[in-house]
Amino acid sequence: FPFFAEPENLERITPNSMRFNIITPPPITMKRGALIDYKLSLFGIPFKWKTEITRYEPPYVFVDEQLKGPYKLWVHTHTFEPTDRGTLIKDHVRYQLPLSPLGDIVHPIVRRQLNQIFSFRRRAVTEALMGG
């Protein structure tokens, strides 16, 4: 949980192709109500993204919700469950694309990209926390 409680680590676990940068000046204190601004690129298109931490219950869960960005809806729940082998990290993302029904047409492409992002993130978190 402490690794994710430092928003700066998001840059480490996001694919370079997204050109992800936090533009909120550090330090950012993670807590309910915290606002974080980012710049990123999706499919080569630059976006600004603003999230709010709407739930923060260390060391078990936090939720970030998009206030401004490329999605009509984005609610990302991060959960952390202790196990015999360490901590099980789970991500649950509820999202809606803009411009329905046009957005619905590109949903398979967006879904594939999200799967790639979270696969990258899984590897990057393992490397950052366990050295590989």
mmCIF file of C-alpha atoms in Angstrom:
data_model
loop_
_atom_site.group_PDB
_atom_site.id
_atom_site.type_symbol
_atom_site.label_atom_id
_atom_site.label_comp_id
_atom_site.label_asym_id
_atom_site.label_seq_id
_atom_site.Cartn_x
_atom_site.Cartn_y
_atom_site.Cartn_z
ATOM 1 C CA PHE A 1 0.000 0.000 0.000
ATOM 2 C CA PRO A 2 2.740 2.530 0.787
ATOM 3 C CA PHE A 3 4.091 2.250 -2.789
ATOM 4 C CA PHE A 4 0.674 3.240 -4.182
ATOM 5 C CA ALA A 5 0.226 5.949 -1.541
ATOM 6 C CA GLU A 6 2.956 7.895 -3.354
ATOM 7 C CA PRO A 7 1.349 9.159 -6.585
ATOM 8 C CA GLU A 8 4.799 9.759 -8.066
ATOM 9 C CA ASN A 9 5.123 5.978 -8.448
ATOM 10 C CA LEU A 10 2.360 6.029 -11.068
ATOM 11 C CA GLU A 11 4.898 7.290 -13.588
ATOM 12 C CA ARG A 12 7.091 4.243 -12.866
ATOM 13 C CA ILE A 13 4.280 1.771 -13.550
ATOM 14 C CA THR A 14 2.746 3.392 -16.635
ATOM 15 C CA PRO A 15 3.967 2.530 -20.156
ATOM 16 C CA ASN A 16 6.339 5.164 -21.580
ATOM 17 C CA SER A 17 4.230 5.298 -24.750
ATOM 18 C CA MET A 18 1.497 7.068 -22.746
ATOM 19 C CA ARG A 19 3.797 10.012 -21.925
ATOM 20 C CA PHE A 20 2.262 10.049 -18.451
ATOM 21 C CA ASN A 21 3.263 12.976 -16.229
ATOM 22 C CA ILE A 22 1.855 14.211 -12.959
ATOM 23 C CA ILE A 23 1.484 17.986 -13.167
ATOM 24 C CA THR A 24 0.277 18.556 -9.603
ATOM 25 C CA PRO A 25 3.279 19.942 -7.705
ATOM 26 C CA PRO A 26 4.774 17.564 -5.123
ATOM 27 C CA PRO A 27 4.432 16.567 -2.453
ATOM 28 C CA ILE A 28 0.972 15.099 -2.960
ATOM 29 C CA THR A 29 -0.628 13.832 0.224
ATOM 30 C CA MET A 30 -2.873 10.893 -0.494
ATOM 31 C CA LYS A 31 -6.125 11.251 1.397
ATOM 32 C CA ARG A 32 -9.830 11.403 0.704
ATOM 33 C CA GLY A 33 -10.481 14.526 -1.357
ATOM 34 C CA ALA A 34 -6.951 14.774 -2.791
ATOM 35 C CA LEU A 35 -6.908 16.104 -6.361
ATOM 36 C CA ILE A 36 -4.231 15.011 -8.821
ATOM 37 C CA ASP A 37 -3.675 16.418 -12.307
ATOM 38 C CA TYR A 38 -1.900 14.501 -15.067
ATOM 39 C CA LYS A 39 -0.942 14.804 -18.700
ATOM 40 C CA LEU A 40 -0.936 11.683 -20.843
ATOM 41 C CA SER A 41 -1.350 10.437 -24.352
ATOM 42 C CA LEU A 42 -3.871 7.816 -25.506
ATOM 43 C CA PHE A 43 -3.595 6.534 -29.076
ATOM 44 C CA GLY A 44 -1.196 9.415 -29.700
ATOM 45 C CA ILE A 45 -3.739 12.032 -28.584
ATOM 46 C CA PRO A 46 -2.674 14.222 -25.624
ATOM 47 C CA PHE A 47 -5.103 14.603 -22.723
ATOM 48 C CA LYS A 48 -5.272 16.263 -19.373
ATOM 49 C CA TRP A 49 -6.713 14.116 -16.621
ATOM 50 C CA LYS A 50 -7.858 15.164 -13.150
ATOM 51 C CA THR A 51 -8.692 12.611 -10.489
ATOM 52 C CA GLU A 52 -10.062 12.831 -6.999
ATOM 53 C CA ILE A 53 -9.349 10.288 -4.293
ATOM 54 C CA THR A 54 -12.907 9.537 -3.183
ATOM 55 C CA ARG A 55 -12.102 6.733 -0.740
ATOM 56 C CA TYR A 56 -8.901 6.236 1.213
ATOM 57 C CA GLU A 57 -8.657 3.475 3.803
ATOM 58 C CA PRO A 58 -5.028 2.435 4.261
ATOM 59 C CA PRO A 59 -3.756 -0.223 4.027
ATOM 60 C CA TYR A 60 -6.756 -1.871 2.340
ATOM 61 C CA VAL A 61 -8.360 0.279 -0.344
ATOM 62 C CA PHE A 62 -8.430 3.548 -2.191
ATOM 63 C CA VAL A 63 -10.527 4.806 -5.087
ATOM 64 C CA ASP A 64 -9.673 7.415 -7.677
ATOM 65 C CA GLU A 65 -12.365 8.920 -9.883
ATOM 66 C CA GLN A 66 -11.824 10.947 -13.031
ATOM 67 C CA LEU A 67 -13.187 14.477 -12.755
ATOM 68 C CA LYS A 68 -11.811 15.540 -16.134
ATOM 69 C CA GLY A 69 -10.335 13.382 -18.862
ATOM 70 C CA PRO A 70 -10.949 11.159 -21.851
ATOM 71 C CA TYR A 71 -13.639 8.952 -20.310
ATOM 72 C CA LYS A 72 -17.272 9.728 -19.611
ATOM 73 C CA LEU A 73 -16.860 7.721 -16.381
ATOM 74 C CA TRP A 74 -13.738 6.325 -14.689
ATOM 75 C CA VAL A 75 -13.820 4.831 -11.191
ATOM 76 C CA HIS A 76 -10.695 2.873 -10.260
ATOM 77 C CA THR A 77 -10.763 0.841 -7.048
ATOM 78 C CA HIS A 78 -7.418 -0.420 -5.730
ATOM 79 C CA THR A 79 -7.613 -3.150 -3.080
ATOM 80 C CA PHE A 80 -4.817 -4.734 -1.083
ATOM 81 C CA GLU A 81 -5.398 -8.089 0.631
ATOM 82 C CA PRO A 82 -2.852 -9.742 2.929
ATOM 83 C CA THR A 83 -2.072 -13.357 2.023
ATOM 84 C CA ASP A 84 0.390 -15.978 3.222
ATOM 85 C CA ARG A 85 2.659 -15.065 0.292
ATOM 86 C CA GLY A 86 2.452 -11.273 0.628
ATOM 87 C CA THR A 87 -0.118 -8.767 -0.567
ATOM 88 C CA LEU A 88 -2.643 -9.426 -3.324
ATOM 89 C CA ILE A 89 -3.210 -6.230 -5.302
ATOM 90 C CA LYS A 90 -6.464 -5.965 -7.244
ATOM 91 C CA ASP A 91 -7.640 -3.270 -9.623
ATOM 92 C CA HIS A 92 -11.275 -2.838 -10.553
ATOM 93 C CA VAL A 93 -12.061 -0.189 -13.149
ATOM 94 C CA ARG A 94 -15.562 0.919 -14.011
ATOM 95 C CA TYR A 95 -15.543 3.104 -17.095
ATOM 96 C CA GLN A 96 -17.714 4.482 -19.858
ATOM 97 C CA LEU A 97 -16.509 5.866 -23.142
ATOM 98 C CA PRO A 98 -17.698 9.262 -24.368
ATOM 99 C CA LEU A 99 -19.758 9.948 -27.466
ATOM 100 C CA SER A 100 -22.086 6.966 -27.324
ATOM 101 C CA PRO A 101 -22.838 5.196 -29.672
ATOM 102 C CA LEU A 102 -19.625 6.190 -31.505
ATOM 103 C CA GLY A 103 -17.585 5.443 -28.392
ATOM 104 C CA ASP A 104 -19.150 1.974 -28.220
ATOM 105 C CA ILE A 105 -17.690 1.165 -31.640
ATOM 106 C CA VAL A 106 -14.108 1.651 -30.401
ATOM 107 C CA HIS A 107 -14.708 -0.174 -27.105
ATOM 108 C CA PRO A 108 -12.821 -3.352 -28.163
ATOM 109 C CA ILE A 109 -9.743 -1.263 -29.010
ATOM 110 C CA VAL A 110 -9.910 0.641 -25.706
ATOM 111 C CA ARG A 111 -10.449 -2.598 -23.774
ATOM 112 C CA ARG A 112 -7.360 -4.137 -25.409
ATOM 113 C CA GLN A 113 -5.304 -1.038 -24.555
ATOM 114 C CA LEU A 114 -6.466 -1.127 -20.915
ATOM 115 C CA ASN A 115 -5.512 -4.808 -20.695
ATOM 116 C CA GLN A 116 -2.056 -3.951 -22.047
ATOM 117 C CA ILE A 117 -1.657 -1.085 -19.573
ATOM 118 C CA PHE A 118 -2.589 -3.255 -16.603
ATOM 119 C CA SER A 119 -0.331 -6.103 -17.809
ATOM 120 C CA PHE A 120 2.538 -3.620 -17.988
ATOM 121 C CA ARG A 121 1.608 -2.299 -14.556
ATOM 122 C CA ARG A 122 1.601 -5.799 -13.058
ATOM 123 C CA ARG A 123 5.143 -6.411 -14.336
ATOM 124 C CA ALA A 124 6.366 -2.953 -13.302
ATOM 125 C CA VAL A 125 4.967 -3.256 -9.770
ATOM 126 C CA THR A 126 6.553 -6.695 -9.372
ATOM 127 C CA GLU A 127 9.877 -5.320 -10.549
ATOM 128 C CA ALA A 128 9.667 -2.217 -8.335
ATOM 129 C CA LEU A 129 8.699 -4.110 -5.192
ATOM 130 C CA MET A 130 10.463 -7.419 -5.642
ATOM 131 C CA GLY A 131 13.306 -6.665 -8.014
ATOM 132 C CA GLY A 132 11.853 -8.802 -10.805
#
